[in-house]
XYZ file of C-alpha atoms in Angstrom:
647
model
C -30.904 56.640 -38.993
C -28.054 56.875 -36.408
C -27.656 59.755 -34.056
C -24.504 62.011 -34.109
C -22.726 63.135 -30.757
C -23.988 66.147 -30.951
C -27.240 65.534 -31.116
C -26.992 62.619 -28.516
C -25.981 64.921 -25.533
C -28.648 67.474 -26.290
C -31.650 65.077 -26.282
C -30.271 63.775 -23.186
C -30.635 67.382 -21.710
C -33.668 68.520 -23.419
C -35.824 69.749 -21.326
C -38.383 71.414 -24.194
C -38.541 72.571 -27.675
C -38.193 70.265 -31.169
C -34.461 69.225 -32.081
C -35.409 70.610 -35.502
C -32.435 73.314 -37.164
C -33.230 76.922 -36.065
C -36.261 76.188 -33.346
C -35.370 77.301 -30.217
C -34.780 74.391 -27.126
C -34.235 75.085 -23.653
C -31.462 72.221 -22.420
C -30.278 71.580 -18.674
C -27.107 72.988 -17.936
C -24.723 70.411 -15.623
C -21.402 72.978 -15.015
C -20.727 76.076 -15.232
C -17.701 78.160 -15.241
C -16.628 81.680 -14.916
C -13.154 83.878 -14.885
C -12.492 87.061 -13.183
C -13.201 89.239 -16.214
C -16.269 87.473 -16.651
C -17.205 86.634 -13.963
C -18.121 89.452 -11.447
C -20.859 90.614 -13.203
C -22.128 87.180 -13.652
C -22.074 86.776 -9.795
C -23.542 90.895 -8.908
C -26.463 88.884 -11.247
C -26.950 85.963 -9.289
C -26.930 87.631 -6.015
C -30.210 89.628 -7.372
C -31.984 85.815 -7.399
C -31.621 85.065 -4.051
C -30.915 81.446 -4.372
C -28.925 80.145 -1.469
C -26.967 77.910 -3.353
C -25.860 76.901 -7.033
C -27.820 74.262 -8.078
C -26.033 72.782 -11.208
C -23.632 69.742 -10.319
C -20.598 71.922 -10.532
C -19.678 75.157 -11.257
C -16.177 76.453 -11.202
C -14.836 80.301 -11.052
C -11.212 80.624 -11.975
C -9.084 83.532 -11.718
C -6.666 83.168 -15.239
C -7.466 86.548 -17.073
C -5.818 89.801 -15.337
C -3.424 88.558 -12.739
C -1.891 92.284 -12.694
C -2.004 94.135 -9.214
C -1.503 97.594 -10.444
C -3.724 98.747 -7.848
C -6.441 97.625 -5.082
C -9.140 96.717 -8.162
C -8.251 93.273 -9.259
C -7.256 91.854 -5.885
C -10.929 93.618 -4.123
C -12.299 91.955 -7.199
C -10.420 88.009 -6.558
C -11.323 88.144 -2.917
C -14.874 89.466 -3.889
C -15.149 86.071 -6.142
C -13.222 84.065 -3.419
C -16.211 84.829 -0.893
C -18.552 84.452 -3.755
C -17.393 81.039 -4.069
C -17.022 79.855 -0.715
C -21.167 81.765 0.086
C -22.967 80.045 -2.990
C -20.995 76.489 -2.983
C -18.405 77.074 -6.321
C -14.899 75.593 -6.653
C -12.435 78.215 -6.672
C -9.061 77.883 -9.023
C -6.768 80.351 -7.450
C -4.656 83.206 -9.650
C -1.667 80.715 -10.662
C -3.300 77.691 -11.357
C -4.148 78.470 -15.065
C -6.156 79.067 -17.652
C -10.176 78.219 -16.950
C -10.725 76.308 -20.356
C -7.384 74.582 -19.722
C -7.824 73.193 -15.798
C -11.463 72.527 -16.551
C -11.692 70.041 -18.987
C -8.129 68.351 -17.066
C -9.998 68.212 -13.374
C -13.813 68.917 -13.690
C -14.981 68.052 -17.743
C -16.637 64.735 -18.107
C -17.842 63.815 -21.546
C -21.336 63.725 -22.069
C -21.936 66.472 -19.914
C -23.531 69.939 -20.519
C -20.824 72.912 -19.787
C -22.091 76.551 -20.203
C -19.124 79.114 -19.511
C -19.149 82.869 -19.746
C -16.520 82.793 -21.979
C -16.539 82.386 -25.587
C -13.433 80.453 -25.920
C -15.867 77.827 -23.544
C -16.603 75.386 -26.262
C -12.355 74.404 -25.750
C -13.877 71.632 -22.977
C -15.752 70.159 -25.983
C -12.158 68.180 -26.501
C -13.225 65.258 -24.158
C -16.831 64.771 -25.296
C -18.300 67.374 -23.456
C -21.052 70.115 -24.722
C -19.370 73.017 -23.995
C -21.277 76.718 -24.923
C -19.973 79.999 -24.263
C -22.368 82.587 -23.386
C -23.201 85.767 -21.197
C -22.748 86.151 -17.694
C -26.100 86.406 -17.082
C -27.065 83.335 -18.606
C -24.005 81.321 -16.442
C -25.919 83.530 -13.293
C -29.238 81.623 -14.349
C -27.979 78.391 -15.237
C -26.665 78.565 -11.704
C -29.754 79.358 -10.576
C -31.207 76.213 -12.017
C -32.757 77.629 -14.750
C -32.138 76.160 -18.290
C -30.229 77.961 -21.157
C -32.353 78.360 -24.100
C -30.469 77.933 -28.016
C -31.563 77.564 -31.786
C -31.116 74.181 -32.165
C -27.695 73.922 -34.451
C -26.728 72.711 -37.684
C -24.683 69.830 -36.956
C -21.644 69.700 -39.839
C -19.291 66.786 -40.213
C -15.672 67.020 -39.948
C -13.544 64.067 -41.771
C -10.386 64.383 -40.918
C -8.823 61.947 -43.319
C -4.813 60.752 -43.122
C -2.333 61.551 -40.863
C -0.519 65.439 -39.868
C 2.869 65.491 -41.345
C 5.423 66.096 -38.436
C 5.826 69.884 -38.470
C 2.178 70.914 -39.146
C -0.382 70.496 -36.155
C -3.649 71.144 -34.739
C -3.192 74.912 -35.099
C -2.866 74.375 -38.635
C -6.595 72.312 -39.405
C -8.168 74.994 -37.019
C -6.803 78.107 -39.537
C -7.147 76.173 -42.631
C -11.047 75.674 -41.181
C -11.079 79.223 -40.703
C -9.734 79.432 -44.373
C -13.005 78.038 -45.789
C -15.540 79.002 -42.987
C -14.408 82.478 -42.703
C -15.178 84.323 -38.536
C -19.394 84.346 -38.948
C -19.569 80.670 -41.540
C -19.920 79.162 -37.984
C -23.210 80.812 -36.704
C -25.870 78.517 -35.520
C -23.565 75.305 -35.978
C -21.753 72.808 -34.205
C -18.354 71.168 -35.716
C -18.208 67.553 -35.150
C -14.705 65.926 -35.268
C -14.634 62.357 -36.671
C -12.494 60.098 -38.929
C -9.302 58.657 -39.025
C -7.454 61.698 -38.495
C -8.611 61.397 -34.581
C -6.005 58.905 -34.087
C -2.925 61.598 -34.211
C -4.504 64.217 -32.434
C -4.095 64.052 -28.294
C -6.486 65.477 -26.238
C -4.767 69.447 -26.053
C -4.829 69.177 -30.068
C -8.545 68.526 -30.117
C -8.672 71.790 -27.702
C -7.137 73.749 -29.744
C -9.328 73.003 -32.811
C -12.553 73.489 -30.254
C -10.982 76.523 -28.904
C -11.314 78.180 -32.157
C -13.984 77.136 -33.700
C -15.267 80.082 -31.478
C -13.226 82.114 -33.541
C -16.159 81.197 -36.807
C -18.938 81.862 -34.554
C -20.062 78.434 -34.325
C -22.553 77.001 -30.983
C -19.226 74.954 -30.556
C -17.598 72.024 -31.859
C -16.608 68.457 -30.400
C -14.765 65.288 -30.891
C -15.757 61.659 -29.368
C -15.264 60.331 -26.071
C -12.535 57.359 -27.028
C -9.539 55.689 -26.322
C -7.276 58.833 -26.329
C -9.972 61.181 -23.998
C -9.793 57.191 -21.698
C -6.265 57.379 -21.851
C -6.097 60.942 -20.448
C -8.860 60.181 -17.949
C -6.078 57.754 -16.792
C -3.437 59.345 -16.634
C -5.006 62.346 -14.994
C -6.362 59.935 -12.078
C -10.487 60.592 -12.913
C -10.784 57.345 -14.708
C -13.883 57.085 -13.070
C -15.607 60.223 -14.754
C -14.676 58.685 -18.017
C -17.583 57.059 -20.454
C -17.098 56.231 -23.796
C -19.315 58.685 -26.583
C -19.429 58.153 -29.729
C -21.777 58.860 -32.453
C -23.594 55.964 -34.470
C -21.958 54.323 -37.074
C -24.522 55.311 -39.404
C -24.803 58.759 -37.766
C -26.281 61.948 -40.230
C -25.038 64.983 -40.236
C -26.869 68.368 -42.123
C -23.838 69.187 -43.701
C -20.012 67.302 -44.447
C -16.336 69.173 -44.482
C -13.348 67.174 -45.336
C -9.607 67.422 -44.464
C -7.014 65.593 -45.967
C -4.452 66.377 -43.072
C -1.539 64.941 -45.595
C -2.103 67.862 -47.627
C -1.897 70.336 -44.822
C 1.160 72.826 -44.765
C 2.141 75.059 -41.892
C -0.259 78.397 -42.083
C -0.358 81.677 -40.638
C -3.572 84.077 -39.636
C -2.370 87.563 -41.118
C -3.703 90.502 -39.657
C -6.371 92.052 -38.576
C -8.713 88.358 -38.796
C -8.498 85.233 -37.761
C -9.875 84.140 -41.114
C -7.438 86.045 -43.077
C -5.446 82.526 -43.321
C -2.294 81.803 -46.106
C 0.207 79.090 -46.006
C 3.480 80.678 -44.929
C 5.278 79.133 -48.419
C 2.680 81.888 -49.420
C 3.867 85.219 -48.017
C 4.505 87.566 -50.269
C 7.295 89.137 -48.576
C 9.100 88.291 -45.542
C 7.286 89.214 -42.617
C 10.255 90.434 -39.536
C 9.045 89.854 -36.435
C 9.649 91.968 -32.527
C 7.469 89.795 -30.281
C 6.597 85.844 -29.985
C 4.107 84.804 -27.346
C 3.588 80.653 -26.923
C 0.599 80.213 -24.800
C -3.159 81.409 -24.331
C -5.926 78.255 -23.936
C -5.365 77.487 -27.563
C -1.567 76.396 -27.945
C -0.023 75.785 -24.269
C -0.103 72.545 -23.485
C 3.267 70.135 -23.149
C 3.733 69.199 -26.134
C 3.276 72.824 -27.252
C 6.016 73.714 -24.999
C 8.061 70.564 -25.694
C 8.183 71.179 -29.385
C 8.976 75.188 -28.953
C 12.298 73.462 -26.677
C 13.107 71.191 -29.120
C 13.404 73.481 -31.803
C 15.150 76.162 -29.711
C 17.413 73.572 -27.763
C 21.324 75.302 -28.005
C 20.336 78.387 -29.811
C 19.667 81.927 -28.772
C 16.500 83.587 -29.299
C 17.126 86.469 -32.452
C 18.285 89.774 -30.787
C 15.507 91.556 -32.382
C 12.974 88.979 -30.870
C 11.026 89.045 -27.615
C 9.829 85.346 -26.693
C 7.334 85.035 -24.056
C 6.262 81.834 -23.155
C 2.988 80.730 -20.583
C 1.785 77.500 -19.937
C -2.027 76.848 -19.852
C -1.938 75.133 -16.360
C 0.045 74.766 -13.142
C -0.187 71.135 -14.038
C 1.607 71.485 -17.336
C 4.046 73.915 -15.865
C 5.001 71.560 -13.146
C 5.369 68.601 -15.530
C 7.460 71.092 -17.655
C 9.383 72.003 -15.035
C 10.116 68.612 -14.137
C 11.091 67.672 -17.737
C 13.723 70.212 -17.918
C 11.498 71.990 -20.884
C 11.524 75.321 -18.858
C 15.037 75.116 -18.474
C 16.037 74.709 -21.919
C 13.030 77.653 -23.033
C 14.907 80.048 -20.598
C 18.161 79.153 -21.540
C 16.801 79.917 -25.153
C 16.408 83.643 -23.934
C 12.840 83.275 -23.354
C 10.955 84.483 -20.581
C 8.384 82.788 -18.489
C 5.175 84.233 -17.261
C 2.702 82.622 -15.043
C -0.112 80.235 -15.832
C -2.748 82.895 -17.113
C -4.409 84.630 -20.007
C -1.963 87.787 -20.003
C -0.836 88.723 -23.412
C -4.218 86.695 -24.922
C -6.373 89.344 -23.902
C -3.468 92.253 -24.025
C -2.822 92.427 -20.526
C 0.773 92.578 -20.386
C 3.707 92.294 -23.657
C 2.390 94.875 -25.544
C 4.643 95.039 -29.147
C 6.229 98.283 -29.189
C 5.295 101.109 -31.417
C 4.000 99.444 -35.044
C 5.640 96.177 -34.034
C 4.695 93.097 -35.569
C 3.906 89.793 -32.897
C 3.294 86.363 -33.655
C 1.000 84.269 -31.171
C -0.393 81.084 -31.021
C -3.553 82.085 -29.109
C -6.549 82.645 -31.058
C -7.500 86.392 -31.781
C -5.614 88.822 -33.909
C -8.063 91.625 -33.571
C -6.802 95.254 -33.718
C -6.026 96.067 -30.123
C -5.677 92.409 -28.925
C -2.231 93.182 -28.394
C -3.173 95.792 -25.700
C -1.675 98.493 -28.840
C -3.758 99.624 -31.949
C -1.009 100.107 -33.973
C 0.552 96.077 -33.764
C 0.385 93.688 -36.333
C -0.938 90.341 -35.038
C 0.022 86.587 -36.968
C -1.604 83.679 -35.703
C 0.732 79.731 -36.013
C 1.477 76.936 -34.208
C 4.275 76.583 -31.533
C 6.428 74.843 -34.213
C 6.042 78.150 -36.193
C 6.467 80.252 -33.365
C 9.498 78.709 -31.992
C 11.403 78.465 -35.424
C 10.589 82.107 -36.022
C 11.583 83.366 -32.638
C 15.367 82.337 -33.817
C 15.264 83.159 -37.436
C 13.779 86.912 -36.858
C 11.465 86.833 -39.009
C 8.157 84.219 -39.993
C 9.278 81.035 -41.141
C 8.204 77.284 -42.337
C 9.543 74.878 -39.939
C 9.287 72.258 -42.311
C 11.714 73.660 -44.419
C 14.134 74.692 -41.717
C 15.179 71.054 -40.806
C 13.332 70.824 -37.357
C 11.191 67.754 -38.444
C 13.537 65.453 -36.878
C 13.544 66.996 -33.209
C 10.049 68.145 -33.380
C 9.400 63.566 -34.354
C 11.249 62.841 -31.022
C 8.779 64.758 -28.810
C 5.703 62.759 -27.373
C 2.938 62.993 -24.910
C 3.914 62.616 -21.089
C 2.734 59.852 -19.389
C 3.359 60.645 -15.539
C 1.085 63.485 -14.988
C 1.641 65.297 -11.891
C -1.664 65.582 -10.178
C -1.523 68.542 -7.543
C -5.101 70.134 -6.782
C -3.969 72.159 -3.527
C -4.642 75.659 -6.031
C -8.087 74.975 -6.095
C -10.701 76.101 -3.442
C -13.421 73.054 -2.765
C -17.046 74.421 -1.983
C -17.725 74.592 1.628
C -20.747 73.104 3.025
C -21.448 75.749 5.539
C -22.387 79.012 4.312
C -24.600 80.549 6.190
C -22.892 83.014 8.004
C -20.004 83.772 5.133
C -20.219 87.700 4.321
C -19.622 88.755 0.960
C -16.300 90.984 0.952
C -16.737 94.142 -1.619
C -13.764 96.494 -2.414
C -14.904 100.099 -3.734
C -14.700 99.432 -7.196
C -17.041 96.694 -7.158
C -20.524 98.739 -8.096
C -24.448 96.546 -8.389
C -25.737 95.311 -11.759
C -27.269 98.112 -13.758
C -31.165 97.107 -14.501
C -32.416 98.305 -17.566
C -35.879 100.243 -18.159
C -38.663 98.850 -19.767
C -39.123 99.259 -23.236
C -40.895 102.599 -23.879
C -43.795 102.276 -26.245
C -42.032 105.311 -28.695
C -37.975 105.881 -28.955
C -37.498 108.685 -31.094
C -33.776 109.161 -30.751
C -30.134 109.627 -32.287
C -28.127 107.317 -33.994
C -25.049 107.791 -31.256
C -22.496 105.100 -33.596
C -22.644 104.007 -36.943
C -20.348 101.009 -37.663
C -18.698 98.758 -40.517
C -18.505 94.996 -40.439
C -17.091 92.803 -37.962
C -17.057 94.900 -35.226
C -15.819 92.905 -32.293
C -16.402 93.297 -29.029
C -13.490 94.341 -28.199
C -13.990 97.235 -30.357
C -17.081 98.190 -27.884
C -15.024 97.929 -24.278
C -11.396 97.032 -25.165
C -10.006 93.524 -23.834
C -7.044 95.154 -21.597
C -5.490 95.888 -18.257
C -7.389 98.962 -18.179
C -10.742 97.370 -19.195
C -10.238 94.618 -16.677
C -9.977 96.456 -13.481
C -13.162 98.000 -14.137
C -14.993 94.786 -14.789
C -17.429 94.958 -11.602
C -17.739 98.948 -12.106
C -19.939 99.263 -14.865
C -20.317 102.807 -14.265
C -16.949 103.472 -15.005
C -15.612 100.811 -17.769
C -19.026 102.651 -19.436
C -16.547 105.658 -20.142
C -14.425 103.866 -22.207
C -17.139 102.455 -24.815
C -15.741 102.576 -27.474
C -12.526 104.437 -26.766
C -9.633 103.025 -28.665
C -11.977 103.598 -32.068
C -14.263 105.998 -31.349
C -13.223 108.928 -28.255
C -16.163 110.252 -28.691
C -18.934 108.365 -28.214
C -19.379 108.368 -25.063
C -20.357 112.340 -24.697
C -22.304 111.326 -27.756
C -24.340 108.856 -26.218
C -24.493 111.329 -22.954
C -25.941 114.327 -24.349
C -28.231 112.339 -26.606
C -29.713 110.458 -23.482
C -31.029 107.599 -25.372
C -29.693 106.361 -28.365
C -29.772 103.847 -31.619
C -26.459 101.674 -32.790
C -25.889 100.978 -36.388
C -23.724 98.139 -37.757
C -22.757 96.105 -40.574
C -22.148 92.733 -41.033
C -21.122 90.210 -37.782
C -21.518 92.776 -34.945
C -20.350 92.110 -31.687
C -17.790 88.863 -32.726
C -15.576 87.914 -30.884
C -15.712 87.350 -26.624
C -18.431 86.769 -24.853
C -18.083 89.803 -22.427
C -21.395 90.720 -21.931
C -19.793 94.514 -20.804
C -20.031 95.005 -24.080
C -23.968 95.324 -24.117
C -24.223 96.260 -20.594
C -22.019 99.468 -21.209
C -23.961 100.720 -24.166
C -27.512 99.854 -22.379
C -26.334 101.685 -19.405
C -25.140 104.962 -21.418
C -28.886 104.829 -23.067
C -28.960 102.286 -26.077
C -31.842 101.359 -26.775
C -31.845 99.063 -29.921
C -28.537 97.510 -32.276
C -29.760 97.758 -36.059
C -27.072 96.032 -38.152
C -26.960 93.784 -41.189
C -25.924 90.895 -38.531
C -25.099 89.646 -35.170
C -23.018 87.492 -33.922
C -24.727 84.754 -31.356
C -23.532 85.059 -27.811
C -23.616 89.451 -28.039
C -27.311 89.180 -29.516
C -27.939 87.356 -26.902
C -26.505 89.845 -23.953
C -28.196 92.368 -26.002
C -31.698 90.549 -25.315
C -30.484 90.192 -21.575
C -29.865 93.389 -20.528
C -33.547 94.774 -22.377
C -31.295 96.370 -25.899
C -33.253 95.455 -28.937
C -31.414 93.327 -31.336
C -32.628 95.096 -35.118
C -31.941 92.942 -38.349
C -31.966 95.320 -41.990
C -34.487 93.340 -44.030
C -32.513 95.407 -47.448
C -28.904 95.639 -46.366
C -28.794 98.565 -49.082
C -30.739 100.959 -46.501
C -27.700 100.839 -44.218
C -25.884 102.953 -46.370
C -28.676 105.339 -46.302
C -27.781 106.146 -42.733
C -25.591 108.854 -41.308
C -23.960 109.005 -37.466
C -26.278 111.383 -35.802
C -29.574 110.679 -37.640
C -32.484 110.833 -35.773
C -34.975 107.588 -35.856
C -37.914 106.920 -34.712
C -39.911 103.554 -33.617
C -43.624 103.762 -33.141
C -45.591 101.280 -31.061
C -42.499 99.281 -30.241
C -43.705 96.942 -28.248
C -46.390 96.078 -30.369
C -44.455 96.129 -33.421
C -41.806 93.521 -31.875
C -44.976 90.973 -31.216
C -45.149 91.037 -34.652
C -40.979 90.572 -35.097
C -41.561 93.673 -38.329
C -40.288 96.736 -37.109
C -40.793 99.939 -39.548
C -37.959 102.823 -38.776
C -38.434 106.122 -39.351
C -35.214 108.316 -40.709
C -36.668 111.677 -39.353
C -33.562 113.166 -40.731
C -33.392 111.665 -44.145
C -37.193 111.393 -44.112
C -37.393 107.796 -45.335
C -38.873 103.956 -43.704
C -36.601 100.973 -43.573
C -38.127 97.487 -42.522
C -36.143 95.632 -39.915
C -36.486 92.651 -38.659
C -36.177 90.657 -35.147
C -35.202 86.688 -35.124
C -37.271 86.561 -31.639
C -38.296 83.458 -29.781
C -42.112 84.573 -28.135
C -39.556 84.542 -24.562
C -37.337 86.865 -25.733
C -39.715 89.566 -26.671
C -41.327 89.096 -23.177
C -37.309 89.977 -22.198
C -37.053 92.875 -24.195
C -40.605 94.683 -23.627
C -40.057 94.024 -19.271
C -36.420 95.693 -20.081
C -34.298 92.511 -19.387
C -33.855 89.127 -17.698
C -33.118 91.186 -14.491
C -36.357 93.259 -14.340
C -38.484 90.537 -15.810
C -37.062 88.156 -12.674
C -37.584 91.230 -10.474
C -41.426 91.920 -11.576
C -42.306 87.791 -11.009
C -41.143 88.051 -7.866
C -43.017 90.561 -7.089
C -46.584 89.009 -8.401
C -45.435 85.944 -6.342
């Protein structure tokens, strides 16, 4: 039987384990990347290893995400990652130059390779034929280190694309209409491969924006081939010579098949508060008005995403009710934009131009106003993406968002007449190539001091885990709790990124005020959640922050991947219901109790005592035998401390 893409690239970085679905392999990592939200804690980790230098073959910290300087935090914090980079031999991609997931798989990606990113939006350099994973910072900090990043070998699903995208529906629309049928947690423990004729229309940003968000269904990640179009783009962005072509077998198997008849595809919309919650816009039971249209984020900024937003608005005026905002993914896109005249005719258009960076992704900056309503193309609609609990978030394509930004309100663009501008806009072919934003590694770095601002505080190290918790349940939650729920993707979360101490205070804060006195006067506490806890990015904050406040264990009826797995890192005990019924048995401010926890995680069975209720509930832990080793020595951190001590 032939081998699928997938599955090629992992054997070639297998270092042990069985490729068999659900067993756990430990795989070499070659790149890495990191962003400034991410990435300080991920570097405060990796200075606890002592390693002199990073030892993958690249590794890459960008500063996209908060490019705000309100006050001294997020410069301290750029220059802190500037000396970072220039002490432990990274690349640095200066505030300006764009969006991580964007630059990386243009200058550093090469397909075939293994890229682990402390990001969950990571898996967007799987366009090229690259493995890209999103996970913790810790686990970038250790991949760094030269130590291997262990995964449940994934369920490897086929994606025909069959026939061709009529002109006004686009990549956008086969991510949302996967979403459709895979919902935000079908994803878990699988990767999306891309294949069939469909390929052939779809350019190299398209197939990012389709591995962009298959984060968004909680998948390991998802990939298309190495071929002619990723060779073609090699070209043109003058690294032919990184370029190989990867393909999977004719005969390839897959464990599962999903097929698209992109001929059949209309333009769709993500309604509020879910990615998943997909309709065609023909659909819409009432007309939705709009206040605010962002084009951008590392899903839907490319060129032609910006070229087909132009040639719809060309000689018209943004509605008066509308705010347009409009970002490109990279310098590199902006310049060739620029150069086009695409910029020119956008502004003329009434919209306005930020700079190459996350921004209103990750609601820093263009917050709708009071109950407004904004339609994005990036790739989360969460409540509170926006920066503002009270928005309404849509989800389309720049054809939708462009069309809409004139009309007012949300609209089809194949039923406006746009088809025939939106058929005269192609792919550029004379890339500007202009690396002068990006940092090279320098080869001495021995006497390079690390520069700290005030705000920047050490990694918290957890305790190890006591033999008996008898404690409070301190937050009791319903399904799909993302992780922006727990510390709030923001301006204000941001600047507190390397000050764990402090973004600690705002746990929970736009949905819960108080928990944190909760947590505080209990001392140590239990979490309860429903289905698909923790979804969303892969800020490990959000189990860091809850460990540090005295969190012992998460018990919920699921978890999503990547925050299980900064759960396990920082020493918090990830807690399955085996009856999903006894979670309605439980109240906020219960009192629990764990016997012989350490013992009773060996065995992966853990019996609960409701002291309060005065019942037992049977949970269970999906543990590889190295995880439990994590979670009874209180974390990677402390377990890494103690061996160096017996050494």
């Amino acid at each position: 039987m032939g081998q699928n893409l997938s599955r090629k690239i992992l054997a070639t970085h297998l270092l042990s384990g069985s490729m068999n679905v659900g067993e756990e392999i430990a795989i070499h990592i070659d790149q890495t990347l990191t962003h400034d939200v991410t990435g300080t804690q991920a570097y405060l980790a990796f200075e606890t290893m002592n390693v002199p230098r990073v030892k993958t073959e690249l590794s890459v910290s960008y500063v996209d995400h908060n490019l705000l300087y309100a006050d001294n935090k997020n410069p301290d914090d750029h220059v802190y990652l500037q000396s970072i980079a220039k002490k432990y031999g990274l690349y640095l991609s200066r505030a300006g130059n764009g969006i991580c997931h964007t630059v990386h798989f243009e200058r550093f990606g090469k397909p075939g390779k293994i890229l682990l990113g402390s990001d969950s939006h990571t898996p967007t350099g799987s366009a090229i034929g690259a493995l890209a994973i999103g996970a913790g910072g810790l686990d970038v900090a250790l991949a760094m280190a030269g130590e291997p990043i262990y995964i449940k070998m994934p369920h490897i699903v086929k994606v025909d694309l069959q026939g061709t995208l009529p002109i006004g529906v686009s990549a956008k629309d086969i991510v949302l209409e996967m979403l459709r049928r895979e919902t935000v947690k079908g994803g878990v423990g699988k990767i999306y491969e891309y294949t069939g004729e469909g390929l052939s229309c779809l350019s190299i940003y398209d197939r990012s924006t389709i591995t962009n968000m298959g984060a968004e269904m909680g998948a390991t990640t998802s990939i298309f081939p190495s071929d002619e179009v990723v060779h073609q783009f090699f070209i043109n962005q003058q690294r032919e010579e990184d370029w190989i072509e990867l393909l999977p077998d004719e005969d390839a198997t897959y464990d599962e098949e999903i097929i698209i008849n992109l001929n059949e595809l209309t333009p769709l919309v993500a309604q509020p508060d879910m990615p998943d919650n997909v309709i065609a816009i023909k659909d819409l039971p009432t007309q939705v008005k709009i206040d605010q249209v962002f084009i951008g984020s590392c899903t839907n900024a490319s060129y032609t995403d910006l070229a087909k937003a132009a040639a719809i608005l060309k000689g018209h005026t943004v509605h008066p009710d509308v705010s347009l905002v409009v970002a490109a993914g990279s310098r590199q896109i902006f310049s060739m934009a620029l150069r086009d005249g695409i910029i020119s005719i956008l502004v003329d258009a009434g919209a306005r131009i930020l700079e190459c960076g996350c921004g209103p992704c990750v609601g820093i900056g263009q917050a709708p106003r009071t109950n407004g309503i904004s339609l994005r193309t990036s790739n989360r609609n969460f409540k509170g993406r926006s920066g503002t609990l009270d928005a309404s978030i849509y989800l389309g394509s720049p054809e939708v968002a462009a069309i809409s930004a004139l009309k007012g309100y949300i609209t089809d663009p194949i039923t406006e007449g746009v088809t025939d501008v939106l058929s005269q806009v192609s792919e550029p072919t004379n890339y500007i190539i202009d690396d002068n934003m990006i940092i090279p590694p320098s080869d001495t770095t021995d006497k390079v001091e690390i520069v700290r601002g005030p705000n920047i505080k050490p990694m918290p190290i957890n305790e190890p885990l006591p033999t008996t918790i008898r404690a409070h349940v301190s937050a009791y939650r319903p399904d799909n709790i993302t992780t922006d729920d727990i510390t709030p993707a923001s301006a204000q979360f941001s600047a507190l990124r390397s000050n764990i101490p402090a973004i600690s205070e705002i746990t929970f804060g736009r949905i819960d005020p108080e928990f944190v006195s909760r947590a505080k006067q209990y001392g140590k506490s239990f979490i309860v959640g429903g289905e698909n806890y923790g979804q969303g990015s892969s800020r490990e904050h959000a189990a860091i922050a809850p460990m540090y406040l005295g969190v012992k264990a998460v018990i919920t009826k699921s978890l999503a991947r990547i925050h299980k797995n900064n759960l396990i890192n920082h020493g918090v005990v990830p807690l399955n219901f085996i009856n999903p019924s006894d979670y309605d048995r439980i109240n906020q401010d219960d009192e629990l109790e764990i016997l012989n926890f350490p013992d009773q995680l060996q065995t992966r069975h853990i019996r609960v005592t409701n002291l309060t209720k005065g019942f037992d509930f049977e949970t269970v832990s999906d543990l590889t035998d190295r995880e439990v080793e994590i979670l009874i020595a209180g974390g990677q951190l402390r377990l890494v401390q103690e061996k160096n001590k017996n050494n």
